[in-house]
Coordinates of C-alpha atoms and ligand atoms in Angstrom, one line a residue:
M1 CA 102.3 88.0 97.9
K2 CA 101.5 90.1 101.1
I3 CA 99.4 93.4 101.3
A4 CA 99.0 95.2 104.1
V5 CA 96.0 97.0 104.8
L6 CA 95.9 100.4 106.4
A7 CA 92.7 101.8 106.6
G8 CA 92.6 104.8 108.5
D9 CA 90.1 107.4 109.3
G10 CA 86.7 108.3 108.4
I11 CA 85.6 107.0 105.0
G12 CA 88.9 105.2 105.1
P13 CA 87.6 101.7 106.5
E14 CA 84.4 102.1 104.4
V15 CA 86.1 102.4 101.1
T16 CA 88.9 99.6 101.5
R17 CA 86.2 97.0 102.7
E18 CA 84.9 97.2 99.5
A19 CA 88.7 96.9 97.7
V20 CA 89.2 94.2 99.8
R21 CA 86.4 92.3 99.0
V22 CA 87.6 92.9 95.1
L23 CA 91.1 91.9 95.8
E24 CA 89.6 88.8 97.4
A25 CA 87.1 87.9 94.6
L26 CA 90.2 87.7 92.4
G27 CA 91.0 84.1 93.8
L28 CA 95.1 84.9 93.8
P29 CA 96.6 82.2 94.6
G30 CA 99.3 83.2 97.7
L31 CA 97.4 86.6 98.3
T32 CA 97.6 87.1 102.8
L33 CA 96.2 90.2 103.5
A34 CA 97.8 91.9 106.9
Y35 CA 95.6 95.0 108.7
A36 CA 97.2 97.2 110.8
D37 CA 95.7 100.7 112.9
V38 CA 97.0 104.1 111.3
G39 CA 96.1 107.7 111.9
G40 CA 93.5 109.3 114.5
V41 CA 92.8 105.8 115.3
A42 CA 96.3 104.8 116.0
Y43 CA 96.6 107.6 117.9
K44 CA 93.5 106.1 119.9
N45 CA 94.3 102.9 120.2
H46 CA 98.4 103.2 120.3
G47 CA 99.1 106.9 121.2
H48 CA 100.7 107.5 117.9
P49 CA 99.5 107.8 114.4
L50 CA 101.9 105.4 113.4
P51 CA 102.8 103.2 115.6
A52 CA 106.4 100.6 114.7
Q53 CA 104.1 97.6 114.4
T54 CA 102.3 99.6 112.1
L55 CA 105.2 100.5 109.9
E56 CA 106.8 97.1 110.1
I57 CA 103.7 95.3 108.6
A58 CA 104.4 98.2 105.7
R59 CA 107.8 97.5 105.5
N60 CA 107.7 93.7 105.3
S61 CA 104.9 94.1 102.9
D62 CA 105.1 93.8 99.0
G63 CA 102.0 96.4 98.6
I64 CA 100.4 98.9 100.6
L65 CA 96.6 99.5 100.3
F66 CA 96.1 102.7 102.2
G67 CA 92.4 104.1 103.3
A68 CA 93.0 107.4 104.5
V69 CA 93.9 109.3 107.6
G70 CA 92.1 112.7 109.3
D71 CA 90.4 113.5 112.1
P72 CA 88.6 117.0 113.2
T73 CA 89.2 115.3 117.2
C74 CA 93.3 115.3 116.8
D75 CA 93.1 118.4 115.0
N76 CA 94.7 120.8 118.5
L77 CA 97.3 117.5 119.4
E78 CA 100.8 118.8 118.5
R79 CA 101.8 118.0 115.6
R80 CA 103.8 115.2 115.4
L81 CA 100.5 113.0 116.8
R82 CA 98.3 114.2 114.4
P83 CA 96.7 111.4 112.0
E84 CA 98.8 112.9 108.9
Q85 CA 101.7 112.5 109.8
A86 CA 101.2 108.8 109.4
I87 CA 101.0 109.3 105.9
L88 CA 104.1 111.5 105.9
G89 CA 106.0 109.4 108.0
L90 CA 105.3 105.9 105.8
R91 CA 106.0 108.1 102.3
K92 CA 109.9 109.2 104.0
E93 CA 110.4 105.5 106.0
L94 CA 110.2 103.7 103.3
G95 CA 111.0 105.8 100.3
L96 CA 107.9 106.1 99.1
F97 CA 108.7 109.0 96.3
A98 CA 106.8 109.0 93.4
N99 CA 103.6 109.7 93.7
L100 CA 101.9 108.7 90.7
R101 CA 98.2 110.2 90.4
P102 CA 96.6 109.9 87.3
A103 CA 93.2 111.5 85.4
K104 CA 91.3 110.5 82.7
V105 CA 87.4 111.1 82.2
F106 CA 86.0 107.7 81.9
A107 CA 83.4 107.3 79.3
G108 CA 80.4 109.0 79.0
M109 CA 81.4 110.8 82.6
E110 CA 82.0 114.4 80.8
D111 CA 78.9 115.7 81.9
F112 CA 80.1 115.7 85.8
S113 CA 83.2 117.3 85.2
A114 CA 82.6 121.3 86.4
L115 CA 83.9 121.8 82.7
R116 CA 82.3 122.3 79.9
P117 CA 82.0 118.3 78.5
E118 CA 83.8 118.7 75.2
V119 CA 86.8 120.0 77.2
A120 CA 86.2 117.7 80.2
G121 CA 86.3 115.0 77.7
A122 CA 90.2 115.3 76.6
I123 CA 91.9 114.5 80.2
D124 CA 94.1 112.2 80.3
L125 CA 96.8 113.2 82.2
L126 CA 99.3 111.8 84.8
I127 CA 100.8 114.5 87.7
V128 CA 104.0 113.1 88.6
R129 CA 104.3 114.6 92.2
E130 CA 107.7 114.4 94.4
L131 CA 106.7 113.1 98.1
N132 CA 109.8 113.0 99.7
G133 CA 110.9 116.5 99.7
D134 CA 110.3 120.2 99.0
V135 CA 108.4 122.7 101.8
Y136 CA 106.7 119.5 103.5
F137 CA 110.0 118.0 105.1
G138 CA 111.8 121.0 105.4
E139 CA 112.6 122.7 108.8
K140 CA 109.2 124.3 110.5
G141 CA 108.5 126.2 113.7
I142 CA 106.5 129.3 115.5
R143 CA 108.7 131.7 116.6
T144 CA 108.4 134.9 118.2
L145 CA 110.3 138.1 116.6
P146 CA 111.9 140.2 118.7
D147 CA 108.8 143.4 118.6
G148 CA 106.6 140.3 120.2
R149 CA 104.7 139.0 116.6
R150 CA 104.3 135.6 116.3
Q151 CA 105.5 133.6 113.0
G152 CA 105.0 130.8 111.6
W153 CA 107.8 129.3 109.2
D154 CA 108.2 126.5 106.9
M155 CA 112.1 125.9 104.9
M156 CA 110.7 125.2 101.7
A157 CA 114.4 123.1 99.2
Y158 CA 115.3 120.6 96.9
A159 CA 118.6 118.8 96.4
E160 CA 119.8 118.4 92.8
D161 CA 119.5 114.4 93.4
E162 CA 115.8 114.7 95.1
V163 CA 114.8 115.9 91.5
R164 CA 116.8 114.0 89.5
R165 CA 115.2 110.6 90.5
I166 CA 111.5 112.1 90.3
A167 CA 112.8 113.5 86.7
H168 CA 113.6 110.2 85.7
V169 CA 110.4 108.5 87.0
A170 CA 108.8 111.0 84.6
F171 CA 110.3 111.1 81.9
K172 CA 109.8 107.0 81.6
A173 CA 106.3 107.9 82.4
A174 CA 105.9 109.4 79.3
Q175 CA 107.6 107.6 77.4
G176 CA 105.2 105.2 78.1
R177 CA 102.5 107.3 77.3
K178 CA 102.0 110.2 74.7
G179 CA 106.0 111.7 75.0
K180 CA 104.9 114.6 76.6
L181 CA 105.9 116.2 79.9
C182 CA 105.8 119.4 81.1
S183 CA 107.9 120.4 84.6
V184 CA 105.6 122.7 87.0
D185 CA 107.3 125.0 89.3
K186 CA 107.3 128.7 90.4
A187 CA 111.1 129.4 89.2
N188 CA 110.2 133.1 88.4
V189 CA 110.0 133.4 92.0
L190 CA 111.3 130.5 94.1
E191 CA 115.3 129.3 94.0
T192 CA 114.2 125.9 95.4
S193 CA 112.0 125.9 91.2
Q194 CA 115.6 127.3 90.1
V195 CA 117.0 124.3 90.9
W196 CA 114.4 122.1 90.1
R197 CA 114.5 123.4 86.3
D198 CA 117.6 123.2 85.6
V199 CA 117.9 119.5 86.6
V200 CA 115.0 118.8 85.1
C201 CA 116.4 120.3 81.5
E202 CA 119.8 118.3 82.4
V203 CA 117.6 114.5 82.9
A204 CA 116.2 115.8 79.5
A205 CA 119.5 114.9 77.8
H206 CA 118.3 110.8 78.1
Y207 CA 115.2 111.5 77.0
P208 CA 115.7 112.7 73.5
D209 CA 112.6 111.2 72.6
V210 CA 110.2 113.2 74.8
E211 CA 108.7 116.7 73.9
L212 CA 109.9 118.9 77.8
S213 CA 108.1 122.0 78.3
H214 CA 107.8 124.1 82.0
M215 CA 105.2 125.6 83.2
Y216 CA 104.6 127.9 86.1
V217 CA 102.4 126.9 88.6
D218 CA 100.1 129.5 88.3
N219 CA 99.7 129.4 85.1
A220 CA 99.5 125.3 85.4
A221 CA 96.3 126.0 87.4
M222 CA 94.9 128.0 84.8
Q223 CA 95.3 125.9 82.0
L224 CA 94.3 122.3 83.7
V225 CA 90.6 124.2 83.3
R226 CA 91.2 126.5 80.2
S227 CA 92.8 123.3 78.3
P228 CA 93.5 119.8 80.3
G229 CA 93.4 118.4 77.4
Q230 CA 97.2 119.8 76.0
F231 CA 99.1 117.4 79.3
D232 CA 100.2 114.3 79.1
V233 CA 102.8 114.0 82.3
V234 CA 103.0 116.5 84.6
V235 CA 105.7 116.7 87.0
T236 CA 106.2 118.6 89.8
G237 CA 106.8 119.3 93.5
N238 CA 105.3 118.0 96.2
L239 CA 103.8 120.6 97.4
F240 CA 102.3 122.0 93.6
G241 CA 101.6 117.9 93.3
D242 CA 99.5 118.3 96.1
I243 CA 97.2 121.3 95.0
L244 CA 96.8 120.1 91.4
S245 CA 96.1 116.5 92.1
D246 CA 93.2 117.7 93.7
Q247 CA 92.2 120.3 91.2
A248 CA 92.7 117.9 88.3
S249 CA 90.2 115.1 90.4
M250 CA 87.1 118.1 89.7
C251 CA 88.0 118.1 86.1
V252 CA 87.4 114.9 86.1
G253 CA 84.3 114.8 88.0
S254 CA 85.0 113.7 91.0
I255 CA 87.6 113.3 93.5
G256 CA 86.2 109.9 94.4
L257 CA 87.2 108.3 91.1
L258 CA 91.0 109.4 91.4
A259 CA 93.6 106.4 92.6
S260 CA 97.4 107.1 93.4
A261 CA 100.3 104.8 94.2
S262 CA 103.5 106.3 95.9
L263 CA 106.7 104.4 94.6
S264 CA 109.8 103.6 95.6
E265 CA 113.0 102.4 94.2
G266 CA 112.2 98.8 94.8
T267 CA 109.0 97.7 94.3
L268 CA 107.0 98.3 97.1
G269 CA 104.6 100.9 96.9
L270 CA 101.6 102.5 98.9
Y271 CA 98.3 102.8 97.0
E272 CA 95.7 105.1 98.2
P273 CA 92.5 107.2 97.2
I274 CA 93.4 110.7 97.0
H275 CA 90.2 112.1 98.6
G276 CA 90.9 111.8 102.1
S277 CA 89.1 110.9 105.5
A278 CA 85.5 113.0 104.5
P279 CA 84.8 113.1 108.3
D280 CA 81.3 114.6 107.6
I281 CA 80.0 111.5 105.8
A282 CA 82.1 108.9 107.5
G283 CA 80.7 105.8 108.7
K284 CA 77.3 106.8 106.9
G285 CA 78.0 104.3 104.1
V286 CA 77.5 106.6 100.9
A287 CA 81.5 107.3 100.1
N288 CA 82.6 106.1 96.8
P289 CA 84.9 103.3 96.9
M290 CA 86.3 103.4 93.4
A291 CA 89.0 105.6 93.9
T292 CA 89.7 102.9 96.6
V293 CA 89.6 99.8 94.2
L294 CA 91.0 101.4 91.5
S295 CA 94.1 102.2 93.9
A296 CA 94.1 98.4 94.5
A297 CA 94.3 97.9 90.9
M298 CA 97.5 99.5 90.7
L299 CA 98.6 97.8 93.6
L300 CA 98.3 94.5 91.5
R301 CA 99.9 96.3 88.2
H302 CA 103.1 98.1 90.0
S303 CA 104.2 96.2 93.3
L304 CA 103.4 92.8 92.5
G305 CA 103.4 92.6 88.5
L306 CA 99.9 91.2 88.1
E307 CA 99.1 93.4 84.8
E308 CA 95.7 91.4 83.7
P309 CA 93.9 90.8 87.4
A310 CA 94.3 95.1 87.7
A311 CA 92.9 95.8 83.8
R312 CA 89.6 93.7 84.8
I313 CA 88.9 95.8 88.3
E314 CA 89.6 98.6 85.8
A315 CA 87.3 97.3 83.3
A316 CA 85.1 96.5 86.1
V317 CA 84.9 100.7 87.6
A318 CA 84.6 101.7 83.9
K319 CA 81.2 99.1 83.3
A320 CA 79.5 100.4 86.6
L321 CA 80.0 103.6 85.9
A322 CA 78.6 103.3 82.0
D323 CA 75.9 100.9 83.4
G324 CA 74.8 104.7 85.5
V325 CA 76.1 103.2 89.2
R326 CA 76.8 106.5 90.6
G327 CA 77.7 107.3 94.1
A328 CA 76.4 110.0 96.0
D329 CA 79.5 112.1 94.9
L330 CA 78.3 112.0 91.5
G331 CA 74.9 112.8 92.4
G332 CA 73.1 108.9 92.6
S333 CA 72.2 107.2 95.2
H334 CA 74.3 103.9 95.7
G335 CA 75.8 103.5 98.5
T336 CA 79.3 102.3 99.1
V337 CA 78.8 98.4 100.0
Q338 CA 76.1 98.7 96.7
I339 CA 79.1 100.4 94.6
G340 CA 81.2 97.2 95.7
D341 CA 78.4 94.5 94.7
A342 CA 78.0 96.7 91.2
I343 CA 81.7 96.3 90.5
L344 CA 82.0 92.2 92.2
E345 CA 79.2 91.3 89.3
R346 CA 81.2 93.2 86.6
L347 CA 84.1 91.4 87.7
Ligands
IPM1 C1 97.4 114.0 99.6 C2 96.8 114.7 101.5 C3 98.3 114.5 102.4 C4 99.0 115.2 101.7 C5 98.0 115.1 103.6 C6 97.2 114.0 104.6 C7 98.9 115.3 104.7 O1 96.6 116.1 101.5 O2 98.1 112.5 100.0 O3 97.5 114.9 98.7 O4 99.1 116.5 101.3 O5 100.2 115.3 101.0
MG2 MG1 96.1 116.6 98.8

């Protein structure tokens, strides 16, 4: 069992360290860890945000534990050298097309939500975000129009096979949950979304037990704060999924609590907190490592097939929260290592 640990930038190393401590404390036989640079730190050490050796270590692992990438000192580099290209490159190179972003309110945490507690308490949803296509990976450029104005452009496109495979993931996920799937698009305006919607409807024929609905993304953003309890599984494209999952995190109470899995057609997966590198608090020891610890639990479950230790980790995090362990993100004073200790004690 080989886990590649790519801690990356900003708070990435701090939160990843705690997740590694939790993994090591489980004493899983045969577990090995391989570390590699990624993101801005990789650019600084090796001249590229996703060095060839990092990609190889990731490719040869059974699962990748990922911290975060993003470094303001790299924001003026040409785009292909920016830290963000590392995560986009890993997703594309390793065929990690299915991003699972669960959002659930932990018991007793309703008051931390930006929503009223009775609205927040009902949140238990899973966003299934397509990760290999859309405007993220279309042709793009900056050109000068004949009249001299600069124009930025990005091509949005989805081919039917790309939609079909993510739709299957989402329908199967719904079968394992409450059997409800909401597909989010912008089919009233975009042709990309029309193909998306048509293909999702075709795939639905294979899953008569799943109740399918469709929603425009603007309405979905509104419904997510109006009555998030109506959602079970949400499937959407890369760009809309990026936005809605950040929004869902605040409905839950903190972006410091949300884990994610990026899955391929095989068992290889990449697991990361959705919060990013948070450069403003990097190195201060105040970042909440819970999202990364929960990502490690997802790694054990989805890539290594180890349900029991995964559930143990999740229970330890839930217990720590129930016992009042609170990072700064939740208005508390527990630091990164202290939160790690609290989780370890409860493991
Ligand atoms: C995410 C992040 C990334 C994305 C960035 C860092 C490229 O926001 O994983 O949600 O946009 O996918
Ligand atoms: Mg994002």
